[in-house]
Structures are given as C-alpha cells and as structure tokens.
mmCIF file of C-alpha atoms in Angstrom:
data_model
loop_
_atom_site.group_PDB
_atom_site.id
_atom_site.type_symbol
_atom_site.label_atom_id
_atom_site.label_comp_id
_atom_site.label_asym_id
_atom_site.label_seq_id
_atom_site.Cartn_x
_atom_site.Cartn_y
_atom_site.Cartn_z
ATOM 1 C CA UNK I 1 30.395 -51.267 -16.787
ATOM 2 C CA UNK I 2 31.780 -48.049 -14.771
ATOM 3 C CA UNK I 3 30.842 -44.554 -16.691
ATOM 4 C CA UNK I 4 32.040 -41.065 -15.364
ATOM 5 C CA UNK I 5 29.840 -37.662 -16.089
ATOM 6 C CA UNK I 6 31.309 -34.232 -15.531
ATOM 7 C CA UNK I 7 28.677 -31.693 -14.587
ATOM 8 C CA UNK I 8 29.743 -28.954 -16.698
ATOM 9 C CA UNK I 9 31.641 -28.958 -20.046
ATOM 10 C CA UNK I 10 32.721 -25.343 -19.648
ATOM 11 C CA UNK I 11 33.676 -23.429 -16.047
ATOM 12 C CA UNK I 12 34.614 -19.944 -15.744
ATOM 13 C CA UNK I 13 36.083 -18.093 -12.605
ATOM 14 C CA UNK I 14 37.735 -15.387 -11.496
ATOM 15 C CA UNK I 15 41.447 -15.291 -10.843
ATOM 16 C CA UNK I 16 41.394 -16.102 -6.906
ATOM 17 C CA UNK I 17 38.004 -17.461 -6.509
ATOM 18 C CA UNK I 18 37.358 -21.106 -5.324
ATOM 19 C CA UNK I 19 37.642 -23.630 -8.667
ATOM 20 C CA UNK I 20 35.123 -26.489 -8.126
ATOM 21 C CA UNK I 21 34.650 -29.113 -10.878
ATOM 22 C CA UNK I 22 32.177 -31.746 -10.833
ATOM 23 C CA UNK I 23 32.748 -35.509 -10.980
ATOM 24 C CA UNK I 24 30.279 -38.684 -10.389
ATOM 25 C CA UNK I 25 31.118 -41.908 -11.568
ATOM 26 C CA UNK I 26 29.378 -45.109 -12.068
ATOM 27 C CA UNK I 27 30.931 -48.294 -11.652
ATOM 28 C CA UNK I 28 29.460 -52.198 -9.757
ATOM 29 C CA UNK I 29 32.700 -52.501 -7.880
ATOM 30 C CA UNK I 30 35.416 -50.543 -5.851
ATOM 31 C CA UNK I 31 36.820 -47.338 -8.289
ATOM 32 C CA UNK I 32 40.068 -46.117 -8.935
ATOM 33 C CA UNK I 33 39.982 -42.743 -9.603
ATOM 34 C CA UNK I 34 41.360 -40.324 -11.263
ATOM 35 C CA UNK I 35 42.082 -36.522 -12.204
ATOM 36 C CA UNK I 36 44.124 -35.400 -15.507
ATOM 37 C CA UNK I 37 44.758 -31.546 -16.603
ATOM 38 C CA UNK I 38 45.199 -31.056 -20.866
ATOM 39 C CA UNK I 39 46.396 -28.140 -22.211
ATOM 40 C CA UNK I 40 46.021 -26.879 -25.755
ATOM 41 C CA UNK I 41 47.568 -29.704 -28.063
ATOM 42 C CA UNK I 42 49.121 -31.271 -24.971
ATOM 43 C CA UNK I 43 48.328 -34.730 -23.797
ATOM 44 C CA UNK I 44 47.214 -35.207 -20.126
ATOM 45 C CA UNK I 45 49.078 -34.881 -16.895
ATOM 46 C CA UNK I 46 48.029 -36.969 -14.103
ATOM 47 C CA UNK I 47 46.864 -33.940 -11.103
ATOM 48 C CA UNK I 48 45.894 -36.855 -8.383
ATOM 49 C CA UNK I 49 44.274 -40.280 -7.878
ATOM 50 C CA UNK I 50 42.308 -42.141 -5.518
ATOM 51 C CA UNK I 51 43.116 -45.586 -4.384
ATOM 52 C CA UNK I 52 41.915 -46.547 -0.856
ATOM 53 C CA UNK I 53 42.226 -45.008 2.726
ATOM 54 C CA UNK I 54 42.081 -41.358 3.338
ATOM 55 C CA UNK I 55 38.702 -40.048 0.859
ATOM 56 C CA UNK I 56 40.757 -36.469 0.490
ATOM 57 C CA UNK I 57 43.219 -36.833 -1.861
ATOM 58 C CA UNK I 58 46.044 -33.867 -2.136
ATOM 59 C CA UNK I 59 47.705 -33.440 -5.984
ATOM 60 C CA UNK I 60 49.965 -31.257 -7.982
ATOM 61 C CA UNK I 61 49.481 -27.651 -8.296
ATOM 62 C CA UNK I 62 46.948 -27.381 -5.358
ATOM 63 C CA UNK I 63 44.089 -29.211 -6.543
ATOM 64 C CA UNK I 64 42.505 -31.822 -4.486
ATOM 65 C CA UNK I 65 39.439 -33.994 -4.476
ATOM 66 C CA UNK I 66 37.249 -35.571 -1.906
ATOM 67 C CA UNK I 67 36.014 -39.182 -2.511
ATOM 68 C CA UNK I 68 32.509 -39.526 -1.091
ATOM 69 C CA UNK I 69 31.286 -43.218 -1.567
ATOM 70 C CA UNK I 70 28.054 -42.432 -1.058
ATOM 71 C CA UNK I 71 27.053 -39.858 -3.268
ATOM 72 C CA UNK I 72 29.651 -41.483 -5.902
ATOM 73 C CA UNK I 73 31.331 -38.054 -6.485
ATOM 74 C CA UNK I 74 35.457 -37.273 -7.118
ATOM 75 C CA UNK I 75 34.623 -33.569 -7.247
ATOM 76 C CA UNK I 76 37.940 -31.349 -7.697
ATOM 77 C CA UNK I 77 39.010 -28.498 -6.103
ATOM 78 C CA UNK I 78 41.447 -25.337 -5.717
ATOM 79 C CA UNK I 79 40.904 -22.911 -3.202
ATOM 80 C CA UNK I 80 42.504 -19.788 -5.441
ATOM 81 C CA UNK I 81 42.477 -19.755 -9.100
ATOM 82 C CA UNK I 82 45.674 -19.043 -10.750
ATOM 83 C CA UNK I 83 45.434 -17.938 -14.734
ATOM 84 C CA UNK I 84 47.778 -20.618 -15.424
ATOM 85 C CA UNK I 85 45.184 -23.150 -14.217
ATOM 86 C CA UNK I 86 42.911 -22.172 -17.670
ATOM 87 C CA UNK I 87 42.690 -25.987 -19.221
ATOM 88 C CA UNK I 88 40.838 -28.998 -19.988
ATOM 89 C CA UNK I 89 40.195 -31.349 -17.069
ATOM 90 C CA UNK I 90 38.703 -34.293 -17.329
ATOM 91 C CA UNK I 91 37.734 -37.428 -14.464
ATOM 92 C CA UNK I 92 38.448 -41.233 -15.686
ATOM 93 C CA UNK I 93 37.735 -44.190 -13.757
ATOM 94 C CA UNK I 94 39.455 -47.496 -13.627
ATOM 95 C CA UNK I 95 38.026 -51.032 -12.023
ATOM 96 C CA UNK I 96 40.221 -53.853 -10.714
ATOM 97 C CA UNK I 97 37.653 -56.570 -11.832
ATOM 98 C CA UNK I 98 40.427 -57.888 -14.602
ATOM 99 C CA UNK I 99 39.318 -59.322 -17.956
ATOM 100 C CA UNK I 100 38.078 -56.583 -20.187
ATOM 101 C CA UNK I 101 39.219 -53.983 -17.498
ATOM 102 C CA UNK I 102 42.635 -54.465 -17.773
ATOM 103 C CA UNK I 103 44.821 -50.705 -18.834
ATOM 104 C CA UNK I 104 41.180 -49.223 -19.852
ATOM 105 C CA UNK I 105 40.594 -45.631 -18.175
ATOM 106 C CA UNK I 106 37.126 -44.202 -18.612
ATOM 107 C CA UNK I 107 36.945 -40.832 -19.025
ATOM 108 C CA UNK I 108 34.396 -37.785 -18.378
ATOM 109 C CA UNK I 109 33.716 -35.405 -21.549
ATOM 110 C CA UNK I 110 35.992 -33.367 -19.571
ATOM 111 C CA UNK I 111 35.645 -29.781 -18.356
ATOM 112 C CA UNK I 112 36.907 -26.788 -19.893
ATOM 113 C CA UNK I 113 37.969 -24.353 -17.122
ATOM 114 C CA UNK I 114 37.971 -20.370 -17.995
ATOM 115 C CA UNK I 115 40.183 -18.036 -15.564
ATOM 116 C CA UNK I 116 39.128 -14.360 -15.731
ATOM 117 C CA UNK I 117 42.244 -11.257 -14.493
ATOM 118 C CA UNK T 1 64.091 -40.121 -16.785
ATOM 119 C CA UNK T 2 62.035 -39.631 -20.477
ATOM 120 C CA UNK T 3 58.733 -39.437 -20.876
ATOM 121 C CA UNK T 4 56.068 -41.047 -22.981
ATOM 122 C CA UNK T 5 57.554 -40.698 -26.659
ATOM 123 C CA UNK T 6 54.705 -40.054 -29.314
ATOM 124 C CA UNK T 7 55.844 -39.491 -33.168
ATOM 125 C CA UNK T 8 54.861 -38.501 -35.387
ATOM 126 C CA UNK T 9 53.420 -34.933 -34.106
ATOM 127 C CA UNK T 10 50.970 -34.473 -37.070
ATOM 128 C CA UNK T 11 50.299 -36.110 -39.898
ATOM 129 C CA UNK T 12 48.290 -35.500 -42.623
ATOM 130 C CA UNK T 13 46.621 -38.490 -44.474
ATOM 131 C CA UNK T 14 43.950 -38.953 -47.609
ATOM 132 C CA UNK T 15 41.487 -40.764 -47.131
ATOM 133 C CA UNK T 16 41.821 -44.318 -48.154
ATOM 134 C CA UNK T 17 45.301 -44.410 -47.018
ATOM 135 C CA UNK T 18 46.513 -46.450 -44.075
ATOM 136 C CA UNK T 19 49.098 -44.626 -41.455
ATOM 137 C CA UNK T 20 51.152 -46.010 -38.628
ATOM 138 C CA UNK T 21 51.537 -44.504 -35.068
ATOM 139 C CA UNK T 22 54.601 -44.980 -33.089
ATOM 140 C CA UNK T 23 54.725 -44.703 -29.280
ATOM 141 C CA UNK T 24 57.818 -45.578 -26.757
ATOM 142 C CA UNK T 25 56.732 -45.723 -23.103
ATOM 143 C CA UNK T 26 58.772 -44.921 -20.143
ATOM 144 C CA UNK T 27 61.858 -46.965 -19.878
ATOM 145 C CA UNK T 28 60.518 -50.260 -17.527
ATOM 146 C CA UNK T 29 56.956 -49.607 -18.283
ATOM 147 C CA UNK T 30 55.620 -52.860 -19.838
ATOM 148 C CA UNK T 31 51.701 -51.790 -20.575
ATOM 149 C CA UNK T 32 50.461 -49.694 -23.466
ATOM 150 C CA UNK T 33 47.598 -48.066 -24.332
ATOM 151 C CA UNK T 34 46.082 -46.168 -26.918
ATOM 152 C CA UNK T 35 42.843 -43.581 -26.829
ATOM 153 C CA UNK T 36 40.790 -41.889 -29.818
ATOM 154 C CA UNK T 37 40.442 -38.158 -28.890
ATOM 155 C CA UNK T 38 37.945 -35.853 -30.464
ATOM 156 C CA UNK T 39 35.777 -33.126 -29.835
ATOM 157 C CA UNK T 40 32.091 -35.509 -30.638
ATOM 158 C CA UNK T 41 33.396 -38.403 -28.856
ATOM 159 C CA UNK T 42 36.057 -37.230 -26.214
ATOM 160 C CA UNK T 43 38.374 -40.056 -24.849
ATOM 161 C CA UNK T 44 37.744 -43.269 -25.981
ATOM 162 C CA UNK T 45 40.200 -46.730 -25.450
ATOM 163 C CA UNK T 46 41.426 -48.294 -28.349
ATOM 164 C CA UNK T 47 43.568 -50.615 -27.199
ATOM 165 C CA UNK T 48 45.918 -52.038 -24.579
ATOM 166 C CA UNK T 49 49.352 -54.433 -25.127
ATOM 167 C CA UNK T 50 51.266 -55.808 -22.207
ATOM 168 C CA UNK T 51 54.275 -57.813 -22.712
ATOM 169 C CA UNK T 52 53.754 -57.991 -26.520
ATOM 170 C CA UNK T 53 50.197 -59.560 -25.758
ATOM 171 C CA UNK T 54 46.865 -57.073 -26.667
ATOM 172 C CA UNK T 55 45.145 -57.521 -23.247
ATOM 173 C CA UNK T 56 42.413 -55.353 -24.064
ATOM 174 C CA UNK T 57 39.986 -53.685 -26.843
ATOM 175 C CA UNK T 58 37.905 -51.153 -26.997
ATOM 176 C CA UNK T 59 34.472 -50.600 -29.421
ATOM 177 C CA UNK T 60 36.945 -49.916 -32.897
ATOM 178 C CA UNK T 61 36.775 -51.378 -36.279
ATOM 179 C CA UNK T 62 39.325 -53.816 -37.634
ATOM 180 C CA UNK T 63 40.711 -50.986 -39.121
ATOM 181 C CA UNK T 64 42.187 -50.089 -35.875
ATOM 182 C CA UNK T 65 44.800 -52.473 -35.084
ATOM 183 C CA UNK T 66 48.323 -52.122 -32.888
ATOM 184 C CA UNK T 67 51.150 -54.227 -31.403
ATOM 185 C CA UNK T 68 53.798 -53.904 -29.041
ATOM 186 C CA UNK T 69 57.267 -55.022 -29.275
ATOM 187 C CA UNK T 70 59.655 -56.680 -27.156
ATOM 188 C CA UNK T 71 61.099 -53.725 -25.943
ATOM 189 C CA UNK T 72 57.357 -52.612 -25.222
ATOM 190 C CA UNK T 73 56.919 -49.722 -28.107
ATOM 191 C CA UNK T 74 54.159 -49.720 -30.024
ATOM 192 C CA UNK T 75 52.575 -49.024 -32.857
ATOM 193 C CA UNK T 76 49.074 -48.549 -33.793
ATOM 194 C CA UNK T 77 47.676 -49.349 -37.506
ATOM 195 C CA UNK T 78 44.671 -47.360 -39.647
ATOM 196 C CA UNK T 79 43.714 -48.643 -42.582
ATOM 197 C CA UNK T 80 41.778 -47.555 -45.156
ATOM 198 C CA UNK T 81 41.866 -44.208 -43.361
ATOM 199 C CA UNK T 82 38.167 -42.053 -43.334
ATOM 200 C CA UNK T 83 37.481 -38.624 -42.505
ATOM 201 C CA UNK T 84 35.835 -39.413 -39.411
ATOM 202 C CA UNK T 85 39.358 -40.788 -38.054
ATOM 203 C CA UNK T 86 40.858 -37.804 -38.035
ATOM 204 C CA UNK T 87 41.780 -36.979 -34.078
ATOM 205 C CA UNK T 88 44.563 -36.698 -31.663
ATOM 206 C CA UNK T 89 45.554 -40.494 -30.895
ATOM 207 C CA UNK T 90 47.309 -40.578 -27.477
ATOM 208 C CA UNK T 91 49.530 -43.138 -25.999
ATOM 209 C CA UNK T 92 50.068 -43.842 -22.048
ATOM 210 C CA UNK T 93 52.237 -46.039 -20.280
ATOM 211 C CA UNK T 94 52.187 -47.921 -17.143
ATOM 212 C CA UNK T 95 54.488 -49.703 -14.954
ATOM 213 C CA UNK T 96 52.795 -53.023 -14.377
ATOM 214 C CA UNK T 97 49.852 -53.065 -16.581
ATOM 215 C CA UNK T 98 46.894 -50.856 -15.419
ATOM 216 C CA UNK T 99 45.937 -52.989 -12.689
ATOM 217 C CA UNK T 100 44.014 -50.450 -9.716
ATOM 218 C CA UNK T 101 45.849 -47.095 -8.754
ATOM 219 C CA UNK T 102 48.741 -47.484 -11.274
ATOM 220 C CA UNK T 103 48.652 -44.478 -12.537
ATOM 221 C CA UNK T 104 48.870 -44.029 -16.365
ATOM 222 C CA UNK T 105 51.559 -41.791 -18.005
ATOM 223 C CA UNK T 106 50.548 -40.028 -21.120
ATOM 224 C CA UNK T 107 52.254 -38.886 -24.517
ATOM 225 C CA UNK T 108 52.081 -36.008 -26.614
ATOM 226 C CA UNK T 109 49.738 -37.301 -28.902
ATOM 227 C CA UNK T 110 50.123 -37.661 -32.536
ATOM 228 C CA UNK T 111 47.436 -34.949 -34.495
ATOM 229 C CA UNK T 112 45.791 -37.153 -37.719
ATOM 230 C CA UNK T 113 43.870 -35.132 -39.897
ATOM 231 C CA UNK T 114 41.954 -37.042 -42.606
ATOM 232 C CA UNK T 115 41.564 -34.905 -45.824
#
C-alpha cells in the first residue's frame, strides 16, 4: 500500500524567502504524484503532478517539485514567497496497479504554510 | 467550462439523522470520488463510482454509502449520522477514471456539522 508523510504540519517564511515543503512517499510500484494548494473553506486546486520523464516538474503560481526516485521525495518549492501563497498544501499519491487503486489519492496530513510582511 | 459542483455548502444535521450529498462533476468526466476531511484524520477516500459502477472503497462504515447516475452525478448517503461525522466531504472528478497522471478536479466541499 503507498503512504505519503509531510515533514512539517506548519511552515512559516518570510515574504520573499525560498518556500520549501517536504514530501516522501511510500508506495511498491511506480507513483503518480501529486501537489494540491487549500485555502480556508476551499477545496483543493491541483498546483502540479508527476507522471514520467523529466523528475522537475513546473506548476501554477511558481511552485515546482523535483522527483528524486531514490530518496522517494516530491519536495515543493518557490523561490520567492508571495503573501498570497499563505495555505494548506498537502502531497497525495496515486498507483496504477488497478483493483483497489482505482480513483483513490493518498494524501499527506498536509502542510500549513505561514507568510510573514 | 464549470467546475466541480458541490451542494449543499453547509449543513447542519442531529445526530441520528441521515443526510444526502450531491456532487456534479465536470461536464465529460465519468469518475467520482468522495474524501472525509477533518482536522484528526486529514484526507481520507470514501469512495469512487465510474460509469454508475462503485469501483472503489475506502475503510468507512455501511453508513457511508453513494451512487452515481447516468449522467455521472453523485450522491453520497450518511445514515444514522454521529458526531464524529461531522467534516468537510469533498467531491473530485476525473476524465477517465483515476487511472495514473489523470489529474483529479476537486469541489467546494459540502461543511457537515453533527450537533
């Protein structure tokens, strides 16, 4: 069964500064992955997803994440942190093994990111 | 071209009631699913339909139940309703069924509170 942890339920930066948020994921065959953004009593916009090929992936708003095979991490990233980034992020992985994996997305406990003025 | 369609917003229920969740996908989006969202347990699957057919089912109760229609909405069922189910219930669509990279398109959420 695949499992994601977030390293970090809470984050806080300054407005500007580098935004790095943690991601590792667990799973016995080849991941899907993916990033969502929630904001207060929102549901969740997709911000970018892995599939195969290039291991940098480029999404919405600036973010981006690196898949690195072997130290199973989809960490995200913005270089500059903009106060309207201030949200809930969280990682979910999906598996293509069929059966009991079919339309299931794990998710991470998510991360709650703080941007400071 | 609309988004996921969630109603209601809110509800408020009493315990031992049952309530019914409504959710209209993106127009050509055959695949459904539903997740449990709360602070304890963060976002967990309920359920998936595709083409009318549950395909999937997360660690729920019978209590928890759903179908899809032919026109691929849904609707998820509570029943005899307790205060632990009270949570944001969120719907997301999908074009061909959550197979790999298909990304999954997500809903307002509907806001249960259990009193």
């Amino acid at each position: 069964a695949q499992s994601v942890t977030q390293l970090g339920s809470h984050v806080s930066v300054s407005e500007g500064a580098l935004v790095l948020l943690r991601c590792n994921y667990s799973s016995s065959v080849p991941p899907y992955l993916f990033w969502y953004v929630q904001y207060p009593n929102q549901g969740l916009q997709l911000l970018l997803k892995y599939t195969t090929g290039a291991t940098l992936v480029k999404g919405i708003n600036g973010f981006e994440a690196e898949f690195k095979k072997s130290e199973t991490s989809f960490h995200l990233t913005k270089p500059s942190a903009h106060m309207s980034d201030a949200a809930e992020y969280f990682c979910a992985v999906r598996v293509n093994a069929g059966g009991t994996s079919y339309g299931k997305l794990t998710f991470g406990q998510g991360t709650i990111l703080t941007v400071h003025p | 071209k609309a988004g996921v369609t969630q109603t209601p917003r809110y509800l408020i229920k009493t315990r031992g009631q049952q309530v019914t969740l409504s959710c209209s996908p993106i127009s050509g989006h055959r695949s459904v699913s539903w997740y449990q969202q709360t602070p304890g347990q963060g976002l967990q699957f309920l359920f998936e339909y595709f083409s009318e057919t549950q395909r999937n089912k997360g660690n729920f109760p019978g209590r928890f139940s759903g179908r899809q229609f032919s026109n691929s909405r849904s609707e998820m069922n509570v029943s005899t309703l307790e205060l632990g189910d009270s949570a944001l219930y969120l719907c997301a669509s999908s074009q061909i069924g959550g197979i790999g990279n298909t990304e999954a398109f997500f809903g307002q959420g509907t806001r249960l509170t259990v009193v």
